[in-house]
Coordinates of C-alpha atoms in Angstrom, one line a residue:
Chain A
M1 CA 74.6 178.9 89.3
K2 CA 73.2 176.8 86.5
T3 CA 70.1 173.7 87.3
I4 CA 71.6 170.7 85.8
S5 CA 68.7 169.1 86.9
I6 CA 65.9 168.8 88.8
N7 CA 63.7 165.6 90.5
R8 CA 61.3 165.1 92.5
S9 CA 62.7 162.5 95.1
Y10 CA 61.3 161.1 98.7
G11 CA 59.0 164.4 98.5
G12 CA 62.0 166.5 98.4
T13 CA 63.8 167.2 95.3
Q14 CA 67.3 165.9 93.8
G15 CA 69.0 169.3 92.4
V16 CA 72.7 169.0 90.2
Y17 CA 74.0 172.4 89.2
S18 CA 77.4 173.6 87.8
H19 CA 79.2 177.0 89.0
V20 CA 82.2 179.6 88.0
A21 CA 84.5 178.4 91.2
E22 CA 86.8 181.1 91.7
T23 CA 88.9 178.6 94.3
T24 CA 89.8 176.3 91.6
N25 CA 89.0 178.2 89.0
C26 CA 87.2 176.3 86.6
E27 CA 83.5 174.6 86.6
M28 CA 82.5 172.9 89.0
T29 CA 79.2 171.1 88.9
F30 CA 77.3 169.2 92.8
A31 CA 74.4 168.0 94.0
V32 CA 72.2 169.2 96.2
F33 CA 69.0 167.0 97.8
V34 CA 66.3 169.0 99.4
P35 CA 63.8 168.1 101.7
P36 CA 60.2 168.2 101.6
Q37 CA 60.4 169.8 105.5
A38 CA 62.8 173.1 103.8
E39 CA 60.0 174.4 102.3
N40 CA 58.7 175.8 105.3
R41 CA 61.1 175.6 107.9
K42 CA 65.2 175.8 108.4
C43 CA 67.0 172.7 107.6
P44 CA 70.5 171.4 108.5
V45 CA 73.3 170.9 105.8
L46 CA 75.1 167.8 105.5
W47 CA 77.8 167.5 103.8
Y48 CA 78.5 163.8 101.1
L49 CA 82.4 164.2 100.2
S50 CA 82.4 161.5 97.2
G51 CA 85.8 158.9 97.1
L52 CA 88.7 158.8 94.6
T53 CA 87.2 158.5 90.6
C54 CA 84.1 159.4 91.9
T55 CA 81.8 162.8 90.3
H56 CA 79.0 164.2 92.2
A57 CA 77.0 161.4 90.3
N58 CA 77.6 158.5 91.9
V59 CA 76.4 158.6 95.3
I60 CA 73.1 161.0 94.3
E61 CA 72.5 157.5 92.0
K62 CA 74.1 154.2 94.6
G63 CA 74.4 156.4 98.2
E64 CA 70.5 155.9 98.9
Y65 CA 70.4 158.7 101.2
R66 CA 67.3 160.9 100.4
R67 CA 64.8 158.3 102.2
A68 CA 67.0 159.0 105.5
A69 CA 67.7 162.7 104.5
A70 CA 63.9 163.4 104.0
E71 CA 62.9 161.0 107.0
H72 CA 65.0 163.5 109.3
G73 CA 64.6 167.0 107.5
I74 CA 68.4 167.3 106.0
I75 CA 69.7 168.7 102.9
V76 CA 72.3 166.8 101.8
V77 CA 75.3 168.4 99.9
C78 CA 77.2 166.5 97.4
P79 CA 80.5 167.8 95.9
D80 CA 82.3 167.1 93.3
T81 CA 86.1 165.3 94.3
S82 CA 87.8 167.7 92.1
P83 CA 88.2 170.5 89.5
R84 CA 87.7 169.5 86.3
G85 CA 88.2 170.4 82.4
E86 CA 90.7 170.3 79.7
E87 CA 93.0 173.1 80.8
V88 CA 92.9 171.0 84.4
A89 CA 96.0 168.9 85.1
D90 CA 96.0 165.8 85.1
V91 CA 97.6 161.7 85.4
A92 CA 96.8 159.9 82.1
D93 CA 95.8 156.4 83.6
D94 CA 96.5 157.2 87.1
W95 CA 92.9 156.9 89.4
Q96 CA 95.4 158.4 92.3
I97 CA 95.9 161.8 91.0
G98 CA 94.2 164.7 89.3
K99 CA 90.7 164.7 88.2
G100 CA 88.9 162.6 90.5
A101 CA 91.4 162.3 92.9
G102 CA 91.5 166.0 94.7
F103 CA 91.7 165.1 98.2
Y104 CA 90.5 167.8 99.5
V105 CA 93.9 169.9 99.8
D106 CA 94.8 172.8 98.3
A107 CA 97.7 172.2 96.4
T108 CA 100.8 174.2 96.2
Q109 CA 102.6 172.6 93.8
A110 CA 103.0 173.3 90.0
P111 CA 101.1 172.0 88.4
W112 CA 98.3 171.2 90.4
S113 CA 98.8 174.8 92.5
Q114 CA 96.3 176.5 89.6
H115 CA 93.1 174.3 90.1
Y116 CA 93.3 171.9 92.9
K117 CA 92.1 174.0 95.6
M118 CA 89.2 171.6 96.8
Y119 CA 89.9 172.5 100.6
S120 CA 88.9 175.8 99.9
Y121 CA 86.3 175.0 97.7
I122 CA 84.6 172.7 99.8
T123 CA 85.0 174.7 102.9
R124 CA 84.6 178.2 101.9
E125 CA 83.2 178.5 98.2
L126 CA 80.2 176.2 98.1
P127 CA 79.0 176.9 101.7
E128 CA 79.3 180.6 100.8
L129 CA 76.9 179.6 97.2
I130 CA 74.5 177.3 99.3
A131 CA 74.0 179.9 102.0
A132 CA 73.0 182.3 99.3
N133 CA 70.9 179.9 96.6
F134 CA 69.6 177.4 99.8
S135 CA 68.2 179.6 102.2
S136 CA 65.7 182.1 102.9
P137 CA 65.4 183.6 106.5
D138 CA 62.4 180.9 107.8
A139 CA 63.0 178.2 105.2
G140 CA 66.2 175.9 103.0
A141 CA 69.4 175.6 104.7
D142 CA 70.6 176.3 108.3
M143 CA 74.6 176.9 107.8
S144 CA 74.6 177.0 111.7
R145 CA 74.0 173.3 111.7
Q146 CA 76.2 171.8 109.5
G147 CA 77.7 167.9 109.4
I148 CA 79.8 166.1 107.1
F149 CA 80.5 163.0 106.0
G150 CA 82.4 160.8 103.0
H151 CA 83.7 157.8 101.8
S152 CA 87.7 156.6 101.3
M153 CA 89.1 159.8 100.4
G154 CA 86.6 161.9 101.0
G155 CA 86.1 160.1 104.6
H156 CA 89.4 161.3 105.0
G157 CA 88.5 164.8 103.6
A158 CA 85.5 164.7 106.0
L159 CA 87.6 164.2 109.3
T160 CA 90.1 166.7 108.5
I161 CA 87.5 169.4 107.3
A162 CA 86.0 168.5 110.4
L163 CA 89.1 168.5 112.5
K164 CA 90.0 172.1 111.3
N165 CA 86.8 173.4 111.3
P166 CA 85.0 171.7 114.5
E167 CA 83.3 175.4 114.7
T168 CA 81.4 175.0 111.5
F169 CA 80.5 171.2 112.0
R170 CA 78.5 169.6 114.4
S171 CA 78.9 166.1 113.6
C172 CA 81.4 163.9 111.3
S173 CA 81.1 160.3 109.9
A174 CA 82.7 158.1 107.6
F175 CA 82.5 155.1 105.3
A176 CA 85.9 153.5 105.6
P177 CA 88.2 156.8 105.6
I178 CA 91.6 156.5 104.9
A179 CA 93.2 157.0 107.9
Q180 CA 96.6 158.3 107.4
P181 CA 97.0 159.2 104.1
S182 CA 99.9 160.4 104.5
T183 CA 101.3 156.3 105.3
A184 CA 98.9 154.9 102.5
D185 CA 100.5 153.8 99.5
W186 CA 97.7 154.9 97.1
S187 CA 98.0 158.8 98.6
N188 CA 101.4 159.5 99.7
G189 CA 103.1 160.2 95.9
T190 CA 99.5 162.8 95.4
L191 CA 100.4 164.3 98.4
A192 CA 104.2 164.6 97.8
Q193 CA 103.4 166.3 94.4
Y194 CA 100.2 168.3 95.7
L195 CA 102.0 169.7 98.8
G196 CA 105.5 169.0 98.2
E197 CA 108.0 166.4 99.0
D198 CA 108.2 167.3 102.8
P199 CA 106.0 164.7 105.2
A200 CA 105.8 167.7 107.6
N201 CA 103.3 169.6 104.7
W202 CA 101.0 166.9 104.5
R203 CA 100.3 166.8 108.3
E204 CA 97.4 169.0 108.3
Y205 CA 95.6 167.1 105.6
D206 CA 96.1 163.7 107.5
A207 CA 92.9 163.1 110.2
T208 CA 95.9 161.2 112.6
L209 CA 98.3 163.7 112.7
L210 CA 96.1 166.3 112.9
I211 CA 94.9 164.6 116.0
E212 CA 98.9 164.3 117.3
D213 CA 99.5 168.2 116.6
G214 CA 96.2 168.8 118.7
K215 CA 93.4 168.7 116.6
R216 CA 89.9 168.2 118.5
F217 CA 86.9 167.1 117.5
P218 CA 83.7 165.5 120.1
E219 CA 83.3 162.2 118.5
F220 CA 83.0 160.3 115.3
L221 CA 81.7 157.5 113.8
A222 CA 83.2 155.2 111.3
D223 CA 82.1 151.9 109.6
Q224 CA 84.9 149.7 107.5
G225 CA 83.9 146.9 105.6
T226 CA 86.4 143.2 106.9
A227 CA 85.7 142.1 103.4
D228 CA 87.1 145.7 101.7
Q229 CA 89.6 145.7 99.3
F230 CA 91.5 148.4 100.7
L231 CA 91.6 147.6 104.5
D232 CA 94.9 148.2 104.7
K233 CA 95.1 151.7 103.3
C234 CA 92.3 152.4 105.5
N235 CA 94.6 151.5 108.1
P236 CA 91.3 152.4 110.8
Q237 CA 93.1 150.9 113.3
A238 CA 95.4 154.3 112.6
L239 CA 92.4 156.1 113.3
E240 CA 91.3 154.1 116.7
T241 CA 95.0 154.6 118.1
A242 CA 95.0 158.4 117.4
C243 CA 91.7 158.7 118.7
A244 CA 92.1 156.8 121.8
N245 CA 95.5 159.0 122.6
A246 CA 93.7 162.4 122.2
G247 CA 90.5 161.0 124.1
I248 CA 88.3 161.8 121.5
P249 CA 85.0 159.0 121.4
L250 CA 85.3 156.9 118.2
T251 CA 82.6 154.3 117.6
L252 CA 84.5 152.2 114.7
R253 CA 81.9 149.6 113.5
M254 CA 83.9 146.8 111.8
Q255 CA 81.3 145.6 109.1
E256 CA 81.5 141.7 108.7
G257 CA 81.8 141.2 104.6
Y258 CA 81.5 144.0 103.0
D259 CA 83.4 145.9 100.6
H260 CA 84.9 148.9 100.1
S261 CA 81.8 149.7 97.1
Y262 CA 78.2 151.6 97.4
Y263 CA 77.0 148.4 98.2
F264 CA 79.0 148.9 101.3
I265 CA 78.0 152.6 102.0
S266 CA 74.0 152.1 100.9
S267 CA 74.1 149.5 103.6
F268 CA 74.8 152.0 106.4
M269 CA 73.9 155.2 105.4
A270 CA 70.4 155.6 106.6
D271 CA 72.6 155.0 110.5
H272 CA 75.0 157.7 109.1
I273 CA 72.2 160.0 108.6
A274 CA 70.0 159.2 111.5
W275 CA 73.4 159.6 113.9
H276 CA 74.2 163.1 112.2
A277 CA 70.3 164.2 112.7
E278 CA 70.3 163.3 115.9
R279 CA 74.0 165.8 116.6
L280 CA 71.6 168.2 113.9
K281 CA 68.4 169.1 116.0
Chain B
M1 CA 75.5 129.5 85.5
K2 CA 78.1 132.0 86.1
T3 CA 78.7 134.4 89.1
I4 CA 79.9 138.0 87.8
S5 CA 79.5 139.7 91.1
I6 CA 79.1 139.0 94.6
N7 CA 78.5 142.3 97.5
R8 CA 77.3 142.6 101.0
S9 CA 74.7 144.1 100.5
Y10 CA 72.1 145.5 104.1
G11 CA 73.3 141.8 105.6
G12 CA 72.3 140.0 102.4
T13 CA 74.0 139.2 99.0
Q14 CA 73.4 141.3 95.8
G15 CA 74.9 139.0 93.0
V16 CA 74.9 139.5 89.3
Y17 CA 75.2 135.7 87.0
S18 CA 74.8 135.2 83.1
H19 CA 73.6 131.5 81.8
V20 CA 73.3 130.8 78.2
A21 CA 69.7 130.7 77.9
E22 CA 68.0 128.3 75.6
T23 CA 64.7 130.5 75.4
T24 CA 66.6 133.9 73.9
N25 CA 69.4 131.6 72.2
C26 CA 72.5 133.9 73.6
E27 CA 73.6 134.6 76.7
M28 CA 71.5 136.4 79.7
T29 CA 72.8 138.4 82.3
F30 CA 70.4 139.0 85.4
A31 CA 70.8 139.9 88.9
V32 CA 69.1 138.6 92.5
F33 CA 69.3 139.7 95.8
V34 CA 69.1 137.5 98.6
P35 CA 67.9 138.8 101.9
P36 CA 69.3 137.6 105.2
Q37 CA 66.4 135.3 106.1
A38 CA 67.2 132.9 103.2
E39 CA 69.8 131.7 105.1
N40 CA 67.4 129.8 107.3
R41 CA 64.2 129.6 105.5
K42 CA 62.1 129.9 102.6
C43 CA 61.5 133.2 101.6
P44 CA 59.2 134.7 98.6
V45 CA 60.6 135.8 95.2
L46 CA 59.9 138.8 93.6
W47 CA 60.7 139.8 90.5
Y48 CA 61.1 143.1 89.0
L49 CA 61.3 143.6 84.9
S50 CA 62.5 146.7 83.8
G51 CA 62.1 149.8 81.6
L52 CA 63.4 150.6 78.0
T53 CA 67.0 151.0 77.0
C54 CA 67.6 149.3 80.7
T55 CA 70.0 146.5 81.6
H56 CA 69.5 144.0 84.8
A57 CA 71.7 146.9 86.2
N58 CA 69.8 150.4 86.3
V59 CA 67.5 149.2 89.2
I60 CA 70.2 147.7 91.0
E61 CA 72.2 150.9 90.7
K62 CA 69.2 153.2 91.2
G63 CA 65.9 151.1 92.5
E64 CA 66.8 151.2 96.3
Y65 CA 64.8 148.3 96.9
R66 CA 67.5 146.3 98.7
R67 CA 66.6 147.8 102.8
A68 CA 62.8 146.7 101.8
A69 CA 63.0 143.5 100.7
A70 CA 65.9 142.6 103.1
E71 CA 63.8 144.2 105.8
H72 CA 60.9 141.8 104.5
G73 CA 63.0 139.3 103.6
I74 CA 62.3 138.6 100.0
I75 CA 64.1 137.5 97.0
V76 CA 64.3 139.6 94.3
V77 CA 65.5 138.9 90.8
C78 CA 66.3 141.6 88.1
P79 CA 66.6 140.0 84.2
D80 CA 67.9 141.9 81.8
T81 CA 65.5 143.3 78.9
S82 CA 66.7 141.8 75.6
P83 CA 68.8 138.7 74.5
R84 CA 71.9 140.3 73.7
G85 CA 75.1 140.0 71.7
E86 CA 76.2 140.6 68.4
E87 CA 74.1 138.3 67.1
V88 CA 70.9 139.5 68.4
A89 CA 68.9 142.2 65.5
D90 CA 68.8 145.2 66.4
V91 CA 67.9 148.6 64.6
A92 CA 70.8 151.3 65.3
D93 CA 69.9 154.6 67.3
D94 CA 66.0 153.6 67.7
W95 CA 65.8 153.0 71.4
Q96 CA 62.0 151.2 71.1
I97 CA 62.7 148.4 69.1
G98 CA 65.9 145.4 70.0
K99 CA 67.9 145.4 72.4
G100 CA 67.0 146.7 75.4
A101 CA 63.5 146.5 74.2
G102 CA 62.4 143.3 74.2
F103 CA 58.9 143.8 75.9
Y104 CA 58.5 140.7 77.6
V105 CA 56.3 139.1 74.4
D106 CA 57.7 136.4 72.3
A107 CA 58.3 137.2 68.8
T108 CA 57.2 135.7 65.8
Q109 CA 58.8 137.4 62.8
A110 CA 61.8 137.4 61.4
P111 CA 64.4 138.4 62.5
W112 CA 63.3 139.0 66.0
S113 CA 62.4 135.3 66.3
Q114 CA 65.5 133.9 66.5
H115 CA 66.2 136.0 69.7
Y116 CA 63.6 137.7 70.9
K117 CA 61.6 134.9 73.6
M118 CA 61.4 137.0 76.9
Y119 CA 58.3 136.6 77.9
S120 CA 59.0 132.5 78.2
Y121 CA 62.7 133.3 79.0
I122 CA 60.9 135.9 81.8
T123 CA 58.5 132.9 82.9
R124 CA 59.9 130.0 82.3
E125 CA 63.6 129.7 81.7
L126 CA 64.7 132.2 84.7
P127 CA 62.6 131.1 87.3
E128 CA 63.8 127.3 87.2
L129 CA 67.3 128.2 86.9
I130 CA 66.4 130.6 89.9
A131 CA 64.8 127.7 91.3
A132 CA 67.4 124.9 90.6
N133 CA 70.4 127.4 92.2
F134 CA 68.8 129.7 94.8
S135 CA 66.8 126.6 96.4
S136 CA 67.1 124.1 98.9
P137 CA 64.7 122.2 100.9
D138 CA 64.5 124.2 103.9
A139 CA 66.1 127.7 102.4
G140 CA 66.3 130.1 99.9
A141 CA 63.7 130.8 96.8
D142 CA 60.5 129.8 97.8
M143 CA 58.4 129.3 94.0
S144 CA 55.5 128.3 95.8
R145 CA 55.0 132.6 96.7
Q146 CA 56.3 134.9 93.8
G147 CA 54.8 138.6 93.1
I148 CA 56.0 141.0 90.3
F149 CA 56.5 144.3 89.3
G150 CA 58.1 146.6 86.9
H151 CA 58.7 149.9 85.9
S152 CA 57.6 151.4 82.5
M153 CA 57.9 148.8 80.1
G154 CA 58.4 146.1 82.9
G155 CA 55.5 147.6 84.2
H156 CA 53.5 146.4 81.6
G157 CA 55.4 143.0 81.2
A158 CA 54.8 142.6 85.0
L159 CA 50.8 143.6 84.4
T160 CA 51.0 140.6 81.3
I161 CA 52.5 138.2 82.7
A162 CA 50.8 138.6 86.0
L163 CA 47.1 138.2 84.4
K164 CA 48.4 135.6 82.2
N165 CA 49.8 133.8 85.0
P166 CA 47.7 134.1 88.2
E167 CA 48.8 131.0 89.3
T168 CA 52.1 131.4 89.3
F169 CA 52.2 135.1 91.0
R170 CA 50.4 136.2 93.7
S171 CA 50.8 139.8 93.8
C172 CA 51.4 142.3 91.1
S173 CA 52.2 146.0 91.0
A174 CA 53.8 148.6 88.7
F175 CA 55.7 151.9 88.3
A176 CA 54.0 154.3 85.9
P177 CA 53.5 151.1 83.2
I178 CA 53.0 151.1 79.8
A179 CA 48.9 150.3 79.7
Q180 CA 47.9 150.2 76.7
P181 CA 51.1 149.3 74.5
S182 CA 49.0 148.2 71.1
T183 CA 48.0 151.6 70.8
A184 CA 50.8 153.6 72.4
D185 CA 53.1 155.6 70.0
W186 CA 56.7 153.8 71.3
S187 CA 55.3 150.0 71.0
N188 CA 52.8 149.7 68.7
G189 CA 55.6 149.9 66.2
T190 CA 57.3 147.7 67.9
L191 CA 54.9 145.1 68.4
A192 CA 53.9 144.7 64.7
Q193 CA 57.6 144.3 63.9
Y194 CA 57.7 141.2 66.7
L195 CA 54.5 139.6 66.0
G196 CA 53.2 140.8 62.9
E197 CA 50.9 143.8 61.4
D198 CA 48.0 142.4 62.9
P199 CA 46.6 144.1 65.9
A200 CA 44.1 141.0 67.2
N201 CA 48.4 139.1 67.5
W202 CA 49.0 142.0 69.9
R203 CA 46.1 141.5 72.2
E204 CA 48.1 139.2 74.5
Y205 CA 50.9 141.5 75.5
D206 CA 48.6 144.3 76.2
A207 CA 47.4 144.7 79.9
T208 CA 43.8 146.3 79.2
L209 CA 43.4 143.9 76.2
L210 CA 44.0 141.2 77.8
I211 CA 41.7 142.2 80.7
E212 CA 38.9 143.1 78.2
D213 CA 39.6 139.1 76.9
G214 CA 38.8 137.9 80.6
K215 CA 42.0 137.5 82.2
R216 CA 41.5 138.0 85.8
F217 CA 44.1 139.4 88.5
P218 CA 43.0 139.9 92.2
E219 CA 44.6 143.5 92.5
F220 CA 46.9 145.7 90.9
L221 CA 48.7 148.7 92.8
A222 CA 49.9 151.3 90.1
D223 CA 52.3 154.3 90.8
Q224 CA 52.3 157.1 87.9
G225 CA 54.1 160.4 88.4
T226 CA 52.0 163.5 87.2
A227 CA 55.2 164.8 85.7
D228 CA 56.0 162.0 83.7
Q229 CA 57.2 163.3 80.6
F230 CA 56.0 159.8 79.1
L231 CA 52.3 160.3 80.7
D232 CA 50.4 160.2 77.3
K233 CA 51.8 156.9 76.6
C234 CA 51.9 155.0 79.6
N235 CA 47.9 155.4 79.9
P236 CA 46.9 154.7 83.4
Q237 CA 43.2 156.2 82.3
A238 CA 43.1 153.1 80.0
L239 CA 44.5 150.5 82.9
E240 CA 41.7 152.4 85.4
T241 CA 39.1 151.5 82.6
A242 CA 39.5 148.4 81.9
C243 CA 40.4 147.5 85.6
A244 CA 36.8 149.2 86.4
N245 CA 35.4 147.7 83.8
A246 CA 36.1 143.9 85.3
G247 CA 35.9 144.3 88.6
I248 CA 39.5 144.3 89.3
P249 CA 40.3 146.4 92.2
L250 CA 43.5 149.0 91.0
T251 CA 45.3 151.3 93.2
L252 CA 46.0 153.5 91.4
R253 CA 48.3 156.2 92.6
M254 CA 49.0 159.6 90.9
Q255 CA 52.5 161.1 92.3
E256 CA 52.9 164.7 92.4
G257 CA 55.6 166.4 90.5
Y258 CA 57.1 162.8 90.0
D259 CA 58.1 162.0 86.2
H260 CA 59.4 158.6 84.2
S261 CA 63.0 157.9 86.5
Y262 CA 64.4 156.3 89.0
Y263 CA 64.0 159.1 91.4
F264 CA 60.5 158.8 91.0
I265 CA 60.6 154.6 91.6
S266 CA 63.1 155.2 94.6
S267 CA 60.9 157.1 96.3
F268 CA 58.0 154.4 96.4
M269 CA 59.7 151.3 95.8
A270 CA 59.5 150.4 99.9
D271 CA 56.2 151.2 99.7
H272 CA 55.3 148.3 96.9
I273 CA 57.6 145.8 98.4
A274 CA 55.9 146.1 101.5
W275 CA 52.8 145.6 99.6
H276 CA 53.8 142.3 97.8
A277 CA 55.4 141.4 101.1
E278 CA 51.9 141.5 102.5
R279 CA 50.6 139.3 99.9
L280 CA 53.4 136.7 99.6
K281 CA 53.3 136.0 103.5

């Protein structure tokens, strides 16, 4: 693991690191905020998954999560959204597939399957790296207390990863998640390329269909701006219906006048972190 | 005045605007955050002046000021740091002079004097535009309650502007201000180019020398990181000495391990806004 930068922030440290990842078969960059409390005791780990076009950097610059994370004593890990590098498959001029658009799936189709293994990277390889490098017996990351959240494509990632790994994650929330990526027109074409044309293959990466197929999670919190330019694609009603049918408590807050940007995310970031903190105590 | 963007944030609105400015003889961009309280009552106006290389955008992305501004009901105005445009004089590859380095002075020397009139722009033209566009008899900007703060070059700008306009500004604070720009080696060359070779001409844009020359302000708050890579150039001791000699109360907080970046600024932003709010009530 290489350290790219370390800056003191809110009494803790915001670091950016890179490592050569086996799952994605390339060098990956990620960010970790360590709150002051982690020097002296074990702290929960909260994963933030970013949306389309983002890297680890957007949320560390615009997400405004460090104040609340420092207040509650939570380590926040912010991974990149896709594999990177010249050798990694991409589609020029299409921001909905390829680099910046990993969708947190393990691609099975060429050429994507060579590097696009973001599901395994996020659920297995990066947690092992965090445990190995940010934890000691009495301090640092407590991998037995993890939460996950994210925005848009990353909100979708958080919901699906939580539903498939309820033993790993105690809490899950989302900002404007893509609730049903297998029907949304900015993601179903990408899922077809990553996972093959048969929509049956997409079900394990679709929050609403995972719930339909029996996956469960204790509860979800989701915020959705009413002025979101991608409101129809996010489709919060689909999540609401799926949760209602399954008996999963969902707190869906429609936020009047908010759009899809980090101005929206940052406005409710402290709420989400406090909500996770309560569940990760 | 043109509206470039408006985003809902923390219950208020973060806007970015542009206008053709007479003082700087070019199109200028600036940002205004209007908190929710300003819909129904008059709210104080707090000016944030940015540092070298910045535009209005750095602080709106990384400054984390909106939460506290919304909490305290304060309008925050964030101007650009210099005139802009192809016709504006600049020095290629030198970030300490020209575009992004206006130093909040009115330049008197060619070629700078044609556009570099940031002092007049910030103290006269932009306040008039704010009063005309963000104020009504019963709501919006209360121009009788203004505060000013800033970072580095903008901290210097805030200190000098407050010292020269104590009737306009009730409160002034700074993050890592350049306390004595006429002796700091990243600014004295620029002052010589903007104002002429005679150091006597620089005194009215140097906080410590303004104090030495008799200017007064009720009190200052300043934060300075101990790990600031530009600590010697900021020279907080010079400000401390000048304030001590003049009997101006200065709260100078040396912040252990913090650098010169927005990770430092954002960590103490809420403190500063609360401090201004108390004085702008």
